[in-house]
C-alpha positions as a printed NumPy array, in Angstrom:
array([[ 32.629,  20.918,  28.178],
       [ 30.334,  17.99 ,  29.015],
       [ 29.289,  19.723,  32.253],
       [ 28.57 ,  22.931,  30.324],
       [ 26.406,  21.032,  27.836],
       [ 24.424,  19.461,  30.655],
       [ 23.875,  22.854,  32.2  ],
       [ 22.686,  24.339,  28.894],
       [ 20.35 ,  21.45 ,  28.058],
       [ 16.648,  22.059,  28.754],
       [ 15.172,  20.452,  31.893],
       [ 14.249,  16.815,  31.381],
       [ 16.892,  16.298,  28.694],
       [ 20.124,  16.623,  30.701],
       [ 21.472,  13.173,  29.989],
       [ 23.932,  12.829,  27.133],
       [ 25.025,   9.561,  25.597],
       [ 28.194,   8.941,  23.65 ],
       [ 26.954,   5.591,  22.312],
       [ 27.479,   5.137,  18.585],
       [ 24.531,   4.722,  16.234],
       [ 23.657,   1.364,  14.748],
       [ 23.764,   0.92 ,  10.981],
       [ 22.897,  -1.588,   8.261],
       [ 23.086,  -1.738,   4.453],
       [ 19.832,  -0.45 ,   2.98 ],
       [ 18.273,   1.229,  -0.038],
       [ 15.453,   3.709,  -0.521],
       [ 13.   ,   3.302,  -3.407],
       [  9.921,   4.941,  -4.752],
       [  7.354,   2.385,  -5.78 ],
       [  4.244,   3.753,  -7.489],
       [  2.941,   6.558,  -5.255],
       [  4.772,   5.333,  -2.14 ],
       [  8.313,   5.174,  -0.793],
       [  9.994,   2.613,   1.463],
       [ 13.295,   1.56 ,   2.975],
       [ 14.563,  -1.754,   1.572],
       [ 16.628,  -4.321,   3.442],
       [ 18.105,  -7.605,   2.285],
       [ 16.808, -10.203,   4.7  ],
       [ 20.316, -11.616,   5.187],
       [ 21.434,  -8.227,   6.556],
       [ 18.805,  -8.254,   9.291],
       [ 18.989, -10.269,  12.527],
       [ 17.847, -13.87 ,  12.197],
       [ 15.734, -13.316,  15.296],
       [ 12.717, -11.488,  13.879],
       [ 11.752, -10.172,  17.301],
       [ 14.679,  -7.759,  16.867],
       [ 13.314,  -6.303,  13.631],
       [ 10.658,  -3.988,  15.06 ],
       [ 13.   ,  -1.657,  16.998],
       [ 15.213,  -1.341,  13.905],
       [ 12.268,  -0.473,  11.677],
       [ 10.906,   2.097,  14.136],
       [ 14.342,   3.671,  14.445],
       [ 15.081,   4.047,  10.741],
       [ 11.582,   5.274,   9.84 ],
       [ 11.305,   7.675,  12.815],
       [  8.308,   6.233,  14.665],
       [  6.537,   6.849,  16.897],
       [  6.564,  10.613,  16.401],
       [  4.022,  12.593,  18.474],
       [  4.495,  15.496,  16.058],
       [  3.476,  13.287,  13.126],
       [  6.392,  14.291,  10.897],
       [  8.974,  11.504,  11.377],
       [ 11.768,  14.067,  11.087],
       [ 14.209,  11.822,  12.962],
       [ 13.892,   9.081,  10.349],
       [ 13.073,   8.492,   6.71 ],
       [  9.299,   8.388,   7.063],
       [  7.275,  11.211,   5.565],
       [  4.528,  11.701,   8.13 ],
       [  1.839,   9.811,   6.173],
       [  1.059,   6.113,   5.792],
       [  2.247,   5.885,   2.168],
       [  5.731,   7.009,   3.254],
       [  6.009,   4.963,   6.459],
       [  6.968,   1.594,   5.02 ],
       [  9.661,  -1.082,   5.083],
       [ 10.332,  -3.844,   2.532],
       [ 12.444,  -6.918,   3.267],
       [ 13.64 ,  -8.998,   0.302],
       [ 15.415, -12.313,   0.515],
       [ 15.895, -15.813,  -0.85 ],
       [ 12.712, -17.621,  -1.941],
       [ 10.871, -20.062,   0.283],
       [  8.279, -20.813,  -2.418],
       [  8.965, -23.133,  -5.359],
       [  7.284, -20.772,  -7.844],
       [  9.248, -17.678,  -6.776],
       [ 12.649, -16.094,  -7.339],
       [ 12.551, -14.032,  -4.127],
       [ 10.595, -13.568,  -0.918],
       [  9.187, -10.138,  -0.09 ],
       [  7.853,  -9.074,   3.288],
       [  6.011,  -5.775,   3.624],
       [  5.937,  -3.828,   6.884],
       [  3.684,  -0.852,   7.624],
       [  4.58 ,   1.427,  10.535],
       [  2.423,   3.805,  12.489],
       [  3.395,   7.457,  12.303],
       [  2.358,   8.624,  15.767],
       [  2.061,   5.107,  17.194],
       [  4.632,   2.32 ,  17.719],
       [  2.609,  -0.099,  15.553],
       [  4.649,  -2.397,  13.31 ],
       [  2.185,  -4.227,  11.072],
       [  3.002,  -7.326,   8.984],
       [ -0.617,  -8.137,   8.139],
       [ -0.904,  -6.792,   4.571],
       [  0.766,  -6.419,   1.207],
       [  1.507,  -3.103,  -0.521],
       [  0.727,  -2.996,  -4.228],
       [  2.622,   0.242,  -4.793],
       [  5.853,  -0.855,  -3.132],
       [  5.798,  -4.273,  -4.768],
       [  6.496,  -2.426,  -8.031],
       [  9.972,  -1.646,  -6.612],
       [ 10.671,  -5.156,  -5.324],
       [ 11.699,  -6.597,  -8.696],
       [ 13.981,  -3.636,  -9.499],
       [ 15.565,  -3.888,  -6.031],
       [ 16.151,  -7.614,  -6.505],
       [ 17.963,  -6.917,  -9.787],
       [ 19.865,  -3.849,  -8.554],
       [ 21.068,  -5.67 ,  -5.432],
       [ 22.145,  -8.832,  -7.252],
       [ 19.499, -11.145,  -5.833],
       [ 18.178, -11.866,  -9.342],
       [ 20.145, -11.94 , -12.6  ],
       [ 18.179, -10.186, -15.375],
       [ 18.159, -10.649, -19.136],
       [ 20.048,  -8.295, -21.424],
       [ 17.181,  -5.87 , -21.922],
       [ 14.433,  -6.986, -19.547],
       [ 13.705,  -8.829, -16.339],
       [ 10.843, -10.973, -15.115],
       [ 10.892, -11.578, -11.374],
       [  8.549, -13.961,  -9.578],
       [  7.835, -12.502,  -6.155],
       [  6.481, -14.444,  -3.18 ],
       [  4.725, -12.044,  -0.834],
       [  5.121, -13.634,   2.592],
       [  2.362, -11.477,   4.11 ],
       [ -0.312, -13.063,   1.928],
       [  1.387, -16.162,   0.514],
       [  0.581, -14.952,  -3.012],
       [  2.791, -14.808,  -6.109],
       [  3.254, -11.647,  -8.178],
       [  5.1  , -11.496, -11.517],
       [  7.036,  -8.275, -12.085],
       [  8.308,  -7.39 , -15.577],
       [ 10.379,  -4.321, -16.459],
       [ 13.168,  -3.124, -18.795],
       [ 16.855,  -3.38 , -17.866],
       [ 19.832,  -1.193, -18.823],
       [ 23.402,  -2.429, -18.27 ],
       [ 22.266,  -4.962, -15.695],
       [ 20.178,  -2.528, -13.654],
       [ 16.449,  -1.839, -13.579],
       [ 15.679,   0.957, -16.031],
       [ 14.574,   4.24 , -14.475],
       [ 13.988,   6.421, -17.536],
       [ 11.042,   5.874, -19.842],
       [  7.903,   7.387, -21.322],
       [  5.348,   5.861, -18.96 ],
       [  3.538,   8.161, -16.526],
       [  1.34 ,   7.424, -13.51 ],
       [ -0.907,   9.99 , -11.889],
       [  0.379,  11.204,  -8.551],
       [  4.055,  11.036,  -9.596],
       [  5.716,  13.847, -11.539],
       [  7.439,  13.045, -14.826],
       [  7.777,   9.755, -16.681],
       [  9.683,   6.524, -16.074],
       [ 10.074,   2.94 , -17.247],
       [  6.919,   0.833, -16.825],
       [  6.691,  -2.044, -14.368],
       [  3.997,  -4.61 , -15.189],
       [  2.605,  -6.419, -12.148],
       [  0.564,  -9.595, -12.619],
       [ -1.01 , -10.795,  -9.375],
       [ -1.478, -14.551,  -9.788],
       [ -4.634, -16.078,  -8.25 ],
       [ -4.995, -12.991,  -6.027],
       [ -8.322, -13.932,  -4.444],
       [ -8.278, -14.966,  -0.793],
       [ -4.997, -13.283,   0.113],
       [ -5.764, -13.439,   3.846],
       [ -9.075, -15.261,   4.147],
       [ -8.84 , -17.877,   1.409],
       [-12.037, -16.618,  -0.218],
       [-12.995, -14.023,  -2.811],
       [-16.059, -13.151,  -0.693],
       [-14.978, -13.812,   2.91 ],
       [-18.376, -13.182,   4.511],
       [-20.123, -15.528,   2.089],
       [-22.292, -12.698,   0.811],
       [-21.989, -10.182,  -2.011],
       [-23.313,  -7.396,   0.213],
       [-23.398,  -6.95 ,   3.982],
       [-24.825,  -4.16 ,   6.131],
       [-22.805,  -2.377,   8.817],
       [-24.196,   0.59 ,  10.745],
       [-27.08 ,   0.637,   8.284],
       [-24.742,   0.983,   5.28 ],
       [-24.416,  -1.611,   2.512],
       [-20.885,  -2.839,   1.88 ],
       [-19.131,  -5.419,  -0.257],
       [-16.316,  -7.286,   1.476],
       [-13.84 ,  -8.808,  -0.964],
       [-10.367, -10.299,  -0.596],
       [ -8.18 ,  -9.677,  -3.645],
       [ -4.506,  -8.843,  -3.034],
       [ -5.711,  -7.455,   0.325],
       [ -9.042,  -7.681,   2.146],
       [-11.133,  -4.629,   1.222],
       [-14.509,  -3.087,   2.032],
       [-16.394,  -0.95 ,  -0.506],
       [-19.193,   1.434,   0.454],
       [-21.088,   3.838,  -1.787],
       [-20.451,   7.493,  -1.056],
       [-24.129,   8.322,  -1.539],
       [-25.055,   5.88 ,   1.256],
       [-22.979,   8.004,   3.601],
       [-24.498,  11.21 ,   2.17 ],
       [-21.134,  12.503,   0.927],
       [-19.766,  13.39 ,  -2.485],
       [-17.665,  10.793,  -4.228],
       [-15.04 ,  13.318,  -5.314],
       [-14.026,  14.586,  -1.872],
       [-10.359,  15.499,  -1.547],
       [ -8.243,  13.779,   1.133],
       [ -8.352,  16.962,   3.232],
       [-12.129,  17.151,   2.884],
       [-12.455,  13.542,   4.023],
       [-10.315,  14.285,   7.066],
       [-12.3  ,  17.374,   8.079],
       [-15.798,  16.095,   7.216],
       [-17.574,  15.775,  10.581],
       [-17.676,  12.182,  11.763],
       [-16.797,  10.619,   8.388],
       [-13.505,   8.969,   9.39 ],
       [-15.102,   7.55 ,  12.539],
       [-18.046,   6.124,  10.545],
       [-15.729,   4.546,   7.994],
       [-13.511,   3.054,  10.702],
       [-16.543,   1.621,  12.491],
       [-17.707,  -0.053,   9.267],
       [-14.174,  -1.257,   8.544],
       [-13.748,  -2.838,  11.97 ],
       [-17.12 ,  -4.588,  11.854],
       [-16.276,  -5.892,   8.385],
       [-12.874,  -7.071,   9.624],
       [-14.528,  -9.207,  12.284],
       [-17.091, -10.659,   9.859],
       [-14.317, -11.395,   7.348],
       [-12.536, -13.415,  10.035],
       [ -9.512, -11.12 ,  10.351],
       [ -9.988, -10.646,  14.095],
       [-12.261, -11.789,  16.893],
       [-13.195,  -8.315,  18.106],
       [-13.374,  -4.85 ,  16.604],
       [-10.476,  -3.651,  18.754],
       [ -8.271,  -6.47 ,  17.432],
       [ -8.8  ,  -5.59 ,  13.748],
       [ -5.412,  -4.469,  12.307],
       [ -5.011,  -0.892,  11.171],
       [ -3.864,  -1.922,   7.705],
       [ -6.588,  -4.439,   6.755],
       [ -9.24 ,  -4.524,   5.694],
       [ -8.835,  -1.439,   3.555],
       [-11.969,   0.664,   3.149],
       [-12.899,   2.694,   0.113],
       [-15.669,   5.1  ,  -0.902],
       [-16.955,   4.454,  -4.418],
       [-19.265,   6.438,  -6.667],
       [-20.3  ,   6.832, -10.275],
       [-18.598,   9.772, -11.982],
       [-20.749,  12.678, -13.059],
       [-23.375,  12.394, -10.319],
       [-22.052,  14.785,  -7.674],
       [-21.819,  18.503,  -7.229],
       [-19.08 ,  20.424,  -9.059],
       [-21.036,  19.57 , -12.21 ],
       [-18.593,  20.883, -14.803],
       [-15.66 ,  19.12 , -13.181],
       [-17.655,  15.918, -12.851],
       [-18.755,  15.9  , -16.502],
       [-15.11 ,  16.124, -17.532],
       [-14.137,  13.352, -15.119],
       [-16.993,  11.118, -16.256],
       [-15.578,  11.054, -19.767],
       [-12.206,   9.769, -18.5  ],
       [-13.026,   7.246, -15.76 ],
       [-15.437,   4.391, -15.062],
       [-15.577,   4.819, -11.309],
       [-14.557,   7.272,  -8.575],
       [-12.645,   5.822,  -5.609],
       [-11.474,   7.419,  -2.366],
       [ -9.448,   4.997,  -0.274],
       [ -8.195,   5.056,   3.287],
       [ -4.889,   3.559,   4.366],
       [ -4.149,   3.008,   8.07 ],
       [ -6.85 ,   5.503,   8.987],
       [ -5.69 ,   8.249,   6.647],
       [ -7.191,   9.261,   3.282],
       [ -4.833,   8.049,   0.568],
       [ -3.42 ,  10.702,  -1.755],
       [ -4.013,   8.356,  -4.711],
       [ -5.188,   4.739,  -4.33 ],
       [ -3.417,   1.669,  -2.904],
       [ -2.76 ,  -0.739,  -5.749],
       [ -4.207,  -3.661,  -3.811],
       [ -7.431,  -1.654,  -3.404],
       [ -7.469,  -0.891,  -7.133],
       [ -7.107,  -4.588,  -7.952],
       [ -9.908,  -5.444,  -5.553],
       [-12.114,  -2.77 ,  -7.158],
       [-11.527,  -4.22 , -10.627],
       [-12.464,  -7.659,  -9.326],
       [-15.512,  -6.494,  -7.364],
       [-16.792,  -4.706, -10.465],
       [-17.131,  -8.146, -12.087],
       [-19.15 ,  -9.572,  -9.169],
       [-22.856,  -9.145,  -9.918],
       [-24.744,  -7.285,  -7.213],
       [-21.678,  -5.877,  -5.456],
       [-21.657,  -2.255,  -4.378],
       [-18.972,  -1.653,  -7.007],
       [-20.87 ,  -3.263,  -9.882],
       [-23.879,  -1.111,  -8.996],
       [-22.054,   2.167,  -9.661],
       [-19.355,   1.388, -12.241],
       [-20.037,   2.7  , -15.743],
       [-21.274,   0.023, -18.137],
       [-19.408,   1.492, -21.111],
       [-15.687,   1.333, -20.352],
       [-13.283,   4.171, -21.114],
       [-10.69 ,   1.494, -21.987],
       [-11.947,  -2.007, -22.776],
       [ -8.757,  -3.599, -21.414],
       [ -9.811,  -2.847, -17.847],
       [-11.488,  -0.4  , -15.488],
       [-10.281,   3.182, -15.263],
       [-10.437,   4.478, -11.707],
       [-10.575,   8.138, -10.791],
       [ -8.651,   8.709,  -7.545],
       [ -7.578,  11.793,  -5.626],
       [ -4.483,  12.371,  -7.795],
       [ -5.701,  11.274, -11.222],
       [ -6.608,   8.041, -13.027],
       [ -5.494,   4.408, -12.931],
       [ -6.267,   1.542, -15.338],
       [ -6.529,  -1.911, -13.735],
       [ -7.616,  -5.261, -15.09 ],
       [ -8.999,  -8.525, -13.731],
       [ -9.087, -11.805, -15.669],
       [-11.595, -14.521, -14.734],
       [-11.628, -18.037, -16.187],
       [-14.65 , -19.788, -17.709],
       [-15.672, -21.122, -14.304],
       [-15.7  , -17.658, -12.753],
       [-12.446, -17.959, -10.797],
       [-10.153, -14.924, -10.665],
       [ -6.841, -15.861, -12.3  ],
       [ -4.934, -12.613, -12.771],
       [ -5.147,  -8.998, -11.756],
       [ -2.848,  -6.649, -13.643],
       [ -1.62 ,  -3.105, -13.161],
       [  1.228,  -0.976, -14.514],
       [  3.365,   1.183, -12.213],
       [  6.796,   2.805, -12.13 ],
       [  9.618,   2.592,  -9.593],
       [ 13.031,   4.123,  -9.019],
       [ 16.051,   3.649,  -6.764],
       [ 16.618,   6.866,  -4.803],
       [ 19.678,   5.892,  -2.8  ],
       [ 21.57 ,   2.955,  -1.352],
       [ 24.247,   2.69 ,   1.305],
       [ 24.118,   2.566,   5.106],
       [ 21.124,   3.572,   7.165],
       [ 21.546,   4.649,  10.807],
       [ 19.325,   4.503,  13.85 ],
       [ 19.723,   5.132,  17.554],
       [ 19.719,   2.16 ,  19.884]])
């Protein structure tokens, strides 16, 4: 039978292995508009150099077809993620959380950034997996993000000792409603660079385009859509197919990354940070009727990129950085955000899948103390996950 199988196999694939697959305990969660595989750190090898092959195997990367069919990735950056949760190494935290972003077509395994969407599932995972004991009806989990060294407070309802899934709260980009998860990013400025404005300036110029470089939750770069002669309400597909736009944005992003101190050369700038985002004032583009409607609901239009791909919604860390940059006089964001807020509690962003309300709290001395956003999360499965060695 084995000989027959070898004879039937296509040329170049006539070697069969009877080796068993590897497996580990794991869970799969949706967090905001993303999904990720979750591991307890104690279940992974102590030698972190052994993590990368495991993560590539379970997520299905690299995949030259870009679909990650042989793993649990979804073919786009927001679905190609790993979260590792373990015992705290910070005195102000209940757990440690390490975020890992994986390339879809490439073997990249990137530990250089946080993920604001997936962090909404970290508290629920900690409760569901027994790492944190909740209250009778609610939980408050202090999360230490090891990628940035920052603390995030996660608060959410609890039912029978588990993170609540059902509720009446909705977020754009996710069908249906769920229980809300409040995320308070504590002292989020300087997540990677130690500074709110890493270049020392409110605005810089790259390739003849003005940009604001800011580090809140993640390093980010904001450029006005009009300065690139494009509409601020482009869809993700339109951004991808617009001639030369992705290359221009990546060139600006890499130059900003060097000036922010994230790398010594453009080629060394990580794919995940800095994030880059197109911003524009609602109601100023073509599609006039659509824009007038949008202008009544949002304070600012944002179109973000994540690991080189247009995001289907907006990364939460980008949203928090936008809310902060809007409060910095002279920034590219402050120049286009509406003066009269749709909701006085924060800034309402219009992204590719809908709207998002985010807030930033500064103290009397002008220091950023909190950035707050509400998301939802849900456990999709837990058990064993398998990968080929």
